[in-house]
Each structure stands twice: as C-alpha cells, then as structure tokens.
Short mmCIF file of N, CA and C in Angstrom, two decimals:
data_model
loop_
_atom_site.label_atom_id
_atom_site.label_comp_id
_atom_site.label_asym_id
_atom_site.label_seq_id
_atom_site.Cartn_x
_atom_site.Cartn_y
_atom_site.Cartn_z
N MET A 159 -17.10 17.78 20.48
CA MET A 159 -17.93 16.47 19.99
C MET A 159 -16.58 15.57 20.61
N ALA A 160 -16.76 14.57 21.24
CA ALA A 160 -15.82 13.38 21.71
C ALA A 160 -15.96 12.44 20.66
N TRP A 161 -15.04 11.75 20.34
CA TRP A 161 -15.36 10.45 19.34
C TRP A 161 -14.88 8.80 19.95
N SER A 162 -15.48 8.01 19.69
CA SER A 162 -15.55 7.10 20.69
C SER A 162 -14.83 5.93 19.87
N VAL A 163 -14.28 4.70 20.50
CA VAL A 163 -13.35 4.15 19.50
C VAL A 163 -13.90 3.83 18.21
N ARG A 164 -15.12 3.09 18.63
CA ARG A 164 -15.70 2.90 17.10
C ARG A 164 -15.75 4.20 16.30
N ASN A 165 -16.57 5.00 16.59
CA ASN A 165 -16.70 6.35 15.45
C ASN A 165 -14.59 6.78 14.76
N GLN A 166 -13.98 6.19 16.11
CA GLN A 166 -12.16 6.85 15.32
C GLN A 166 -12.25 5.20 14.16
N SER A 167 -12.26 4.31 14.34
CA SER A 167 -12.22 3.42 13.63
C SER A 167 -13.01 3.31 11.94
N HIS A 168 -14.12 4.08 11.85
CA HIS A 168 -14.43 4.72 10.84
C HIS A 168 -14.65 6.13 10.73
N ARG A 169 -14.04 6.77 10.82
CA ARG A 169 -13.84 7.96 10.55
C ARG A 169 -13.54 8.07 8.59
N LEU A 170 -12.21 7.43 8.58
CA LEU A 170 -11.93 7.64 7.05
C LEU A 170 -12.97 7.06 6.06
N ALA A 171 -14.04 6.11 6.72
CA ALA A 171 -14.91 5.67 6.14
C ALA A 171 -16.07 6.43 5.37
N LEU A 172 -16.04 7.11 6.96
CA LEU A 172 -17.56 8.26 6.76
C LEU A 172 -17.06 9.23 5.86
N LEU A 173 -15.06 9.55 6.38
CA LEU A 173 -14.90 10.63 4.71
C LEU A 173 -15.57 10.63 3.60
N LEU A 174 -14.62 9.19 3.77
CA LEU A 174 -15.23 8.64 2.09
C LEU A 174 -16.64 8.29 1.44
N HIS A 175 -17.51 8.16 2.25
CA HIS A 175 -19.12 7.80 1.80
C HIS A 175 -19.49 9.52 2.10
N LEU A 176 -19.00 10.45 2.88
CA LEU A 176 -19.55 11.65 2.48
C LEU A 176 -18.72 12.07 1.42
N ALA A 177 -17.68 11.94 0.85
CA ALA A 177 -17.11 12.31 0.06
C ALA A 177 -17.97 11.85 -1.25
N ASN A 178 -18.20 10.79 -1.98
CA ASN A 178 -18.86 10.46 -2.55
C ASN A 178 -20.73 10.32 -2.44
N ASP A 179 -20.85 11.68 -1.61
CA ASP A 179 -22.49 12.19 -1.86
C ASP A 179 -23.44 11.25 -0.66
N GLY A 180 -22.58 10.60 -0.03
CA GLY A 180 -23.78 9.03 0.46
C GLY A 180 -24.12 8.00 -0.37
N ARG A 181 -23.19 7.81 -1.31
CA ARG A 181 -23.60 6.83 -2.44
C ARG A 181 -22.31 5.30 -2.45
N LEU A 182 -22.04 5.80 -0.77
CA LEU A 182 -20.44 4.61 -0.93
C LEU A 182 -21.28 3.17 -1.08
N MET A 183 -20.63 1.98 -2.39
CA MET A 183 -21.75 0.93 -2.68
C MET A 183 -21.36 -0.37 -1.74
N HIS A 184 -21.36 -1.31 -1.65
CA HIS A 184 -21.04 -2.05 -1.24
C HIS A 184 -19.62 -2.82 -1.60
N ASN A 185 -19.18 -2.85 -2.96
CA ASN A 185 -18.05 -3.26 -3.65
C ASN A 185 -16.81 -2.30 -2.99
N ASP A 186 -17.59 -0.84 -3.19
CA ASP A 186 -16.09 0.45 -2.80
C ASP A 186 -16.01 -0.14 -1.36
N ARG A 187 -16.68 -0.45 -0.42
CA ARG A 187 -16.44 -0.92 0.98
C ARG A 187 -15.44 -1.87 1.10
N LYS A 188 -15.56 -3.23 0.41
CA LYS A 188 -14.61 -3.58 -0.09
C LYS A 188 -12.95 -3.32 -0.12
N GLN A 189 -13.47 -2.37 -1.67
CA GLN A 189 -12.45 -1.75 -2.12
C GLN A 189 -11.24 -1.24 -0.86
N PHE A 190 -12.55 -0.35 -0.44
CA PHE A 190 -11.46 0.49 0.39
C PHE A 190 -10.56 -0.34 1.52
N PHE A 191 -11.53 -1.00 2.25
CA PHE A 191 -10.44 -2.18 3.49
C PHE A 191 -9.33 -3.05 2.48
N VAL A 192 -9.63 -3.61 1.22
CA VAL A 192 -8.32 -4.27 0.99
C VAL A 192 -7.20 -3.06 0.67
N LEU A 193 -7.55 -1.67 0.47
CA LEU A 193 -6.25 -0.64 -0.23
C LEU A 193 -6.15 -0.07 1.09
N ALA A 194 -7.06 0.08 2.11
CA ALA A 194 -6.09 0.70 3.71
C ALA A 194 -5.55 -0.49 4.17
N LEU A 195 -5.47 -1.59 3.84
CA LEU A 195 -4.90 -2.88 4.45
C LEU A 195 -3.15 -2.33 3.61
N ALA A 196 -3.26 -2.75 2.41
CA ALA A 196 -2.36 -2.48 1.81
C ALA A 196 -1.47 -1.25 2.06
N PHE A 197 -1.72 -0.35 2.17
CA PHE A 197 -1.37 1.28 2.49
C PHE A 197 -1.03 0.60 4.12
N LEU A 198 -1.59 -0.27 4.80
CA LEU A 198 -1.16 0.07 6.25
C LEU A 198 0.61 -0.88 5.82
N MET A 199 -0.01 -2.05 5.39
CA MET A 199 1.04 -2.78 5.65
C MET A 199 2.86 -2.17 4.86
N SER A 200 2.14 -1.22 3.53
CA SER A 200 3.40 -0.44 2.71
C SER A 200 3.82 0.52 4.01
N MET A 201 2.89 0.78 4.59
CA MET A 201 3.57 2.11 5.52
C MET A 201 4.99 0.91 7.26
N PHE A 202 4.12 0.09 6.65
CA PHE A 202 5.16 -1.15 8.14
C PHE A 202 6.32 -1.32 7.17
N PHE A 203 6.25 -1.62 6.38
CA PHE A 203 7.60 -2.02 5.57
C PHE A 203 8.40 -0.87 5.45
N ARG A 204 8.13 0.24 4.58
CA ARG A 204 8.78 1.72 5.06
C ARG A 204 9.71 1.79 6.06
N SER A 205 9.04 1.27 7.34
CA SER A 205 9.64 1.89 8.52
C SER A 205 10.07 0.43 9.06
N TYR A 206 9.93 -0.68 8.98
CA TYR A 206 9.95 -2.16 9.63
C TYR A 206 11.35 -1.86 10.56
N PHE A 207 12.17 -2.05 8.96
CA PHE A 207 13.53 -2.44 8.89
C PHE A 207 14.84 -1.30 9.92
N GLY A 208 14.22 -0.22 10.89
CA GLY A 208 14.60 0.22 11.74
C GLY A 208 15.02 -0.43 12.98
N VAL A 209 12.94 -0.54 13.16
CA VAL A 209 13.37 -1.82 14.44
C VAL A 209 13.93 -3.23 14.81
N VAL A 210 13.50 -4.13 13.36
CA VAL A 210 13.95 -5.10 13.24
C VAL A 210 15.43 -5.26 12.82
N GLY A 211 15.91 -4.35 12.15
CA GLY A 211 17.20 -4.17 11.54
C GLY A 211 18.17 -4.87 12.32
N PRO A 212 18.87 -4.19 13.79
CA PRO A 212 19.69 -4.62 14.05
C PRO A 212 19.27 -5.96 14.68
N MET A 213 18.59 -6.60 15.30
CA MET A 213 18.76 -8.25 15.25
C MET A 213 19.09 -8.94 13.85
N VAL A 214 18.00 -8.92 13.23
CA VAL A 214 18.93 -8.89 11.81
C VAL A 214 20.17 -9.25 11.42
N ALA A 215 21.08 -7.54 11.66
CA ALA A 215 22.04 -7.59 11.75
C ALA A 215 23.26 -8.42 12.69
N ALA A 216 22.87 -8.89 13.77
CA ALA A 216 22.68 -9.64 14.76
C ALA A 216 23.38 -11.03 14.17
N ASP A 217 22.10 -11.37 13.52
CA ASP A 217 21.54 -12.85 13.67
C ASP A 217 22.39 -13.05 11.97
N ILE A 218 22.79 -12.40 10.85
CA ILE A 218 23.59 -12.22 9.81
C ILE A 218 24.86 -12.07 9.98
N ASP A 219 25.57 -11.07 11.05
CA ASP A 219 26.54 -10.37 10.98
C ASP A 219 26.67 -9.66 10.10
N LEU A 220 26.24 -8.75 9.85
CA LEU A 220 26.40 -7.30 9.36
C LEU A 220 26.79 -6.08 10.16
N ASP A 221 27.74 -5.75 9.27
CA ASP A 221 28.90 -4.84 9.95
C ASP A 221 27.90 -2.98 9.15
N PRO A 222 27.86 -2.01 9.60
CA PRO A 222 27.24 -0.91 9.57
C PRO A 222 27.06 -0.15 7.64
N SER A 223 27.58 -0.76 7.00
CA SER A 223 28.17 -0.83 5.88
C SER A 223 26.95 -1.40 5.18
N ARG A 224 27.19 -2.53 5.47
CA ARG A 224 26.32 -3.85 5.12
C ARG A 224 25.11 -3.39 5.35
N TYR A 225 24.52 -2.85 6.38
CA TYR A 225 23.12 -2.89 6.96
C TYR A 225 22.71 -2.03 6.46
N GLY A 226 23.52 -1.15 6.03
CA GLY A 226 22.87 0.64 5.01
C GLY A 226 22.40 0.16 3.49
N TYR A 227 23.32 -0.86 3.30
CA TYR A 227 22.97 -1.32 2.15
C TYR A 227 21.91 -2.13 1.82
N ALA A 228 21.85 -3.00 2.86
CA ALA A 228 20.62 -3.99 2.50
C ALA A 228 19.19 -2.77 3.20
N ALA A 229 19.66 -2.00 4.27
CA ALA A 229 17.98 -0.92 3.83
C ALA A 229 17.73 -0.25 3.21
N SER A 230 18.67 0.15 2.50
CA SER A 230 18.03 1.02 1.08
C SER A 230 18.20 0.90 0.14
N ALA A 231 18.08 -1.12 0.13
CA ALA A 231 17.53 -1.80 -1.11
C ALA A 231 16.18 -0.96 -1.39
N PHE A 232 15.52 -1.29 -0.13
CA PHE A 232 14.08 -1.21 -0.37
C PHE A 232 13.51 0.42 -1.20
N PHE A 233 14.68 1.35 -0.72
CA PHE A 233 14.27 2.74 -1.15
C PHE A 233 14.22 2.97 -2.74
N ILE A 234 15.52 2.39 -2.73
CA ILE A 234 16.29 3.07 -3.95
C ILE A 234 15.38 1.61 -5.31
N SER A 235 14.93 0.59 -4.84
CA SER A 235 14.01 -0.07 -5.64
C SER A 235 12.67 0.58 -5.59
N PHE A 236 12.00 1.55 -4.40
CA PHE A 236 10.45 2.18 -4.29
C PHE A 236 10.99 3.34 -5.08
N GLY A 237 11.52 4.23 -5.16
CA GLY A 237 11.61 5.34 -6.45
C GLY A 237 12.12 4.60 -7.43
N LEU A 238 13.19 3.91 -8.26
CA LEU A 238 13.25 3.97 -9.60
C LEU A 238 12.16 3.37 -10.26
N LEU A 239 11.33 2.51 -9.47
CA LEU A 239 9.25 1.84 -10.14
C LEU A 239 8.64 3.18 -9.73
N GLN A 240 8.14 4.47 -9.30
CA GLN A 240 7.73 5.45 -9.29
C GLN A 240 7.20 5.89 -10.45
N MET A 241 7.94 6.11 -11.76
CA MET A 241 7.56 6.55 -12.81
C MET A 241 6.84 5.48 -14.05
N PRO A 242 7.51 4.65 -13.69
CA PRO A 242 7.38 3.26 -15.14
C PRO A 242 6.11 2.89 -14.16
N LEU A 243 5.35 2.66 -12.67
CA LEU A 243 4.02 2.58 -12.18
C LEU A 243 3.34 3.27 -12.89
N GLY A 244 3.07 4.71 -12.79
CA GLY A 244 2.44 5.89 -13.06
C GLY A 244 2.20 5.78 -14.79
N SER A 245 2.60 5.09 -15.52
CA SER A 245 2.28 4.95 -16.71
C SER A 245 1.47 3.52 -16.36
N ALA A 246 2.09 2.71 -15.79
CA ALA A 246 0.93 1.21 -15.60
C ALA A 246 -0.43 1.52 -15.45
N PHE A 247 -0.44 2.64 -14.05
CA PHE A 247 -2.06 3.06 -14.30
C PHE A 247 -2.28 3.33 -15.22
N ASP A 248 -1.67 4.18 -16.07
CA ASP A 248 -2.64 5.53 -17.14
C ASP A 248 -3.33 4.28 -17.92
N ARG A 249 -2.00 2.94 -18.19
CA ARG A 249 -2.48 1.69 -19.12
C ARG A 249 -3.09 0.92 -18.60
N PHE A 250 -3.13 0.50 -17.54
CA PHE A 250 -3.81 -0.28 -17.25
C PHE A 250 -5.28 0.02 -15.94
N GLY A 251 -5.04 1.12 -15.75
CA GLY A 251 -5.85 1.08 -14.54
C GLY A 251 -4.79 0.49 -12.83
N ALA A 252 -5.36 1.36 -12.51
CA ALA A 252 -4.79 0.66 -10.38
C ALA A 252 -4.74 -0.91 -10.31
N ARG A 253 -6.28 -1.55 -10.79
CA ARG A 253 -6.06 -3.08 -9.75
C ARG A 253 -4.60 -3.70 -9.99
N THR A 254 -4.56 -3.78 -11.56
CA THR A 254 -3.67 -5.30 -11.98
C THR A 254 -2.20 -4.57 -11.16
N PRO A 255 -2.08 -3.47 -11.50
CA PRO A 255 -0.59 -2.74 -11.08
C PRO A 255 -0.28 -3.26 -9.19
N ILE A 256 -1.66 -3.15 -8.78
CA ILE A 256 -1.66 -3.39 -7.27
C ILE A 256 -1.40 -4.69 -6.87
N THR A 257 -2.82 -5.53 -7.78
CA THR A 257 -2.44 -6.65 -7.63
C THR A 257 -0.89 -7.56 -7.62
N VAL A 258 -0.50 -7.05 -8.89
CA VAL A 258 0.52 -7.65 -8.87
C VAL A 258 1.99 -7.04 -7.89
N SER A 259 1.71 -5.99 -7.68
CA SER A 259 2.49 -5.84 -6.42
C SER A 259 2.39 -6.13 -5.23
N MET A 260 1.31 -6.50 -4.91
CA MET A 260 1.24 -7.40 -3.59
C MET A 260 1.54 -8.54 -3.49
N ILE A 261 1.63 -9.37 -4.49
CA ILE A 261 2.07 -10.62 -4.80
C ILE A 261 3.76 -10.98 -4.74
N VAL A 262 4.20 -9.50 -5.65
CA VAL A 262 5.82 -9.13 -5.46
C VAL A 262 6.08 -9.00 -4.19
N GLY A 263 5.47 -8.12 -3.60
CA GLY A 263 5.66 -7.69 -2.28
C GLY A 263 5.79 -9.04 -1.46
N SER A 264 4.90 -9.88 -1.48
CA SER A 264 4.88 -10.95 -0.53
C SER A 264 5.67 -11.84 -0.77
N VAL A 265 6.30 -12.05 -1.93
CA VAL A 265 7.14 -12.82 -2.34
C VAL A 265 8.63 -12.24 -1.47
N GLY A 266 8.91 -11.09 -1.55
CA GLY A 266 10.21 -10.21 -0.64
C GLY A 266 10.12 -10.36 -0.03
N ALA A 267 9.06 -10.25 0.97
CA ALA A 267 8.88 -10.45 2.58
C ALA A 267 8.95 -11.54 3.16
N ALA A 268 9.18 -12.71 2.13
CA ALA A 268 9.38 -14.15 2.03
C ALA A 268 10.83 -14.18 2.27
N VAL A 269 11.39 -13.65 1.06
CA VAL A 269 12.42 -13.98 0.65
C VAL A 269 12.95 -12.66 2.16
N VAL A 270 13.44 -11.70 2.80
CA VAL A 270 13.44 -11.15 3.75
C VAL A 270 13.43 -12.49 5.29
N ALA A 271 12.59 -12.67 5.38
CA ALA A 271 12.47 -14.02 6.41
C ALA A 271 13.53 -14.48 6.35
N MET A 272 13.49 -15.56 5.57
CA MET A 272 14.60 -16.94 5.09
C MET A 272 16.00 -16.57 4.80
N ALA A 273 16.18 -15.14 4.67
CA ALA A 273 17.42 -14.17 4.20
C ALA A 273 18.66 -14.87 5.12
N GLY A 274 19.47 -15.43 4.46
CA GLY A 274 21.12 -15.66 4.68
C GLY A 274 22.26 -15.11 5.34
N THR A 275 22.43 -14.20 4.24
CA THR A 275 23.32 -13.59 3.79
C THR A 275 22.62 -12.12 3.50
N VAL A 276 24.08 -10.99 3.21
CA VAL A 276 23.54 -9.63 2.76
C VAL A 276 23.06 -9.89 1.33
N GLY A 277 23.27 -10.32 0.67
CA GLY A 277 23.16 -10.44 -0.71
C GLY A 277 21.39 -10.55 -0.65
N GLN A 278 21.26 -12.29 -0.43
CA GLN A 278 19.95 -12.71 0.19
C GLN A 278 18.63 -11.20 0.49
N LEU A 279 19.10 -10.57 2.11
CA LEU A 279 18.60 -9.45 2.84
C LEU A 279 18.33 -8.67 1.68
N ALA A 280 19.43 -8.21 1.13
CA ALA A 280 19.08 -6.91 -0.05
C ALA A 280 18.10 -7.70 -1.02
N ALA A 281 18.27 -8.52 -2.03
CA ALA A 281 17.24 -8.84 -2.09
C ALA A 281 15.51 -8.92 -2.29
N GLY A 282 15.91 -9.52 -1.15
CA GLY A 282 14.76 -9.29 -0.45
C GLY A 282 13.99 -7.94 -0.32
N GLN A 283 14.93 -6.83 0.52
CA GLN A 283 14.34 -5.92 0.98
C GLN A 283 14.37 -5.07 -0.67
N ALA A 284 15.09 -5.11 -2.20
CA ALA A 284 14.53 -4.79 -2.97
C ALA A 284 13.46 -4.98 -3.69
N ILE A 285 12.67 -6.75 -3.70
CA ILE A 285 11.77 -7.10 -4.01
C ILE A 285 10.62 -6.53 -3.56
N LEU A 286 10.85 -6.67 -1.95
CA LEU A 286 9.96 -5.81 -1.09
C LEU A 286 9.01 -4.16 -1.52
N GLY A 287 10.43 -4.24 -1.81
CA GLY A 287 10.67 -2.16 -2.35
C GLY A 287 9.38 -1.61 -3.57
N ALA A 288 9.62 -2.73 -4.49
CA ALA A 288 9.15 -3.02 -5.74
C ALA A 288 7.53 -3.31 -5.66
N GLY A 289 7.52 -4.15 -4.30
CA GLY A 289 5.78 -4.86 -3.91
C GLY A 289 5.21 -3.42 -3.53
N CYS A 290 5.79 -3.11 -3.03
CA CYS A 290 5.21 -1.18 -2.31
C CYS A 290 5.46 -0.03 -2.81
N ALA A 291 5.82 -0.37 -3.77
CA ALA A 291 6.25 0.98 -4.68
C ALA A 291 4.56 1.78 -4.99
N PRO A 292 3.95 0.97 -5.83
CA PRO A 292 2.84 1.66 -6.12
C PRO A 292 1.29 1.85 -5.42
N ILE A 293 1.57 1.53 -3.96
CA ILE A 293 0.40 1.51 -3.19
C ILE A 293 -0.08 2.85 -2.68
N PHE A 294 0.56 3.41 -2.44
CA PHE A 294 -0.19 4.79 -2.47
C PHE A 294 -0.57 5.86 -3.17
N MET A 295 0.53 5.72 -4.99
CA MET A 295 0.26 6.73 -5.52
C MET A 295 -1.29 5.10 -6.06
N GLY A 296 -1.40 4.19 -5.87
CA GLY A 296 -2.61 3.34 -6.43
C GLY A 296 -3.76 3.77 -6.07
N VAL A 297 -3.66 4.14 -4.58
CA VAL A 297 -4.55 4.32 -3.59
C VAL A 297 -5.49 5.38 -3.94
N VAL A 298 -4.61 6.22 -4.21
CA VAL A 298 -5.25 7.67 -4.87
C VAL A 298 -5.49 7.85 -5.88
N TYR A 299 -5.09 7.03 -6.87
CA TYR A 299 -5.75 6.85 -8.21
C TYR A 299 -6.89 6.24 -7.99
N GLN A 300 -7.40 5.07 -7.77
CA GLN A 300 -8.30 4.30 -7.46
C GLN A 300 -9.57 5.02 -6.97
N PHE A 301 -9.25 5.95 -5.73
CA PHE A 301 -10.75 7.04 -4.96
C PHE A 301 -10.54 7.66 -6.30
N GLY A 302 -9.58 8.35 -6.54
CA GLY A 302 -9.81 9.12 -7.50
C GLY A 302 -11.02 8.93 -8.43
N SER A 303 -11.13 8.10 -9.02
CA SER A 303 -11.61 7.12 -10.18
C SER A 303 -12.77 6.89 -9.36
N LEU A 304 -12.98 6.89 -8.26
CA LEU A 304 -13.94 5.95 -7.73
C LEU A 304 -14.73 7.03 -7.97
N GLY A 305 -14.30 8.47 -7.13
CA GLY A 305 -15.53 9.27 -7.58
C GLY A 305 -16.28 9.52 -8.90
N ASP A 306 -16.00 8.50 -10.08
CA ASP A 306 -16.14 9.01 -11.23
C ASP A 306 -17.12 7.47 -11.47
N GLY A 307 -17.01 6.47 -10.62
CA GLY A 307 -18.10 5.92 -11.52
C GLY A 307 -19.24 6.12 -10.08
N VAL A 308 -19.22 7.15 -9.09
CA VAL A 308 -20.21 7.51 -8.04
C VAL A 308 -21.13 8.18 -8.96
N ALA A 309 -20.37 9.28 -9.68
CA ALA A 309 -21.60 10.16 -11.35
C ALA A 309 -22.12 9.49 -11.52
N ALA A 310 -21.49 8.59 -12.27
CA ALA A 310 -22.41 7.16 -13.00
C ALA A 310 -23.09 6.85 -12.90
N ARG A 311 -23.29 5.97 -11.61
CA ARG A 311 -24.34 6.07 -10.84
C ARG A 311 -25.41 6.45 -11.02
N LYS A 312 -25.26 8.04 -10.65
CA LYS A 312 -26.48 9.07 -10.38
C LYS A 312 -26.61 8.81 -11.83
N ARG A 313 -25.84 9.28 -12.65
CA ARG A 313 -26.60 9.61 -14.18
C ARG A 313 -27.89 8.30 -14.23
N SER A 314 -27.52 7.17 -13.97
CA SER A 314 -28.07 6.47 -14.70
C SER A 314 -29.17 6.01 -13.66
N GLN A 315 -29.69 6.80 -12.69
CA GLN A 315 -30.68 6.15 -11.95
C GLN A 315 -31.58 7.57 -12.02
N PRO A 316 -32.77 6.72 -12.66
CA PRO A 316 -34.00 7.52 -12.65
C PRO A 316 -34.43 8.56 -12.00
#
C-alpha cells in the first residue's frame, strides 16, 4: 500500500492512536505535537554543530582543539544530567523537567548565537546540552504514562 504525503506526516499520530485503543484525546494530541517538536529540536541540536561549527570556528578563530572543546561541551553536560533527570522524572513527573529544560535550551541557543569567544561558545553549548538532556527520556516517560491515563478514562466510562 502506497503512503501519500499526508499519511506519512500523520503516521506517528496514527500509531499512538492505535496504541491507545483509539482513545487519543485532544489534550493528548497537543501534548504529542509539543513533545514531537521538542524531540525534533533536540535531535537538531545534537547534530547541528557538525554543519555550522566550521563557520563558527572561522568567525571566532578557533583552532581544531578549541573547536573540539566547544563541540564536546554539549555532550558532556548532556551525559552528566541523565541520572539526576531520571530522579527528577520520578519525583516531579515529566512535564516540569521538560518545561524547565526547554527554557534552559532556549537560553543556551541564544548564548551560542551571541558567542564571541571559545569560552562563551562552550558555555552556550553546555547550557544547550543541559536543555536537551531530558527530552528523549521525557518523551518516552510521558507517553508511557499516557497509557495509564487512557486506561483510567476507560474505567471511568459507564
């Protein structure tokens, strides 16, 4: 069966809909859209420095070692925050850590955009990594708990 462009863009929503036994509520759709957008941006920021990094390095006059330092700052902060964020999800749920991290990531992106030195660039990359750290785990956590809400709605219906 051939998929049209419209069907391809809705494939994930359809899969989520089917996984929830056809009971995807409007609020769940909004949540899915926001989390999918956050995940897309997180994946973008994980890989964008390989593309724009050489241009940034030319603007700031970075040598290869400083370029590597700035590029790795993202992944160091990203990795260091994984375990504390797991505890935060258990304590607060996924919404609060994801919301805070999206704000932190926005600040990090602004710092990277305005960076004029390698220190500012590395700091921005580290802040950006901290902002992107909980996105994938938060999406999985949130949609894993979404099924519990669907089950609760089924039980409450006569």
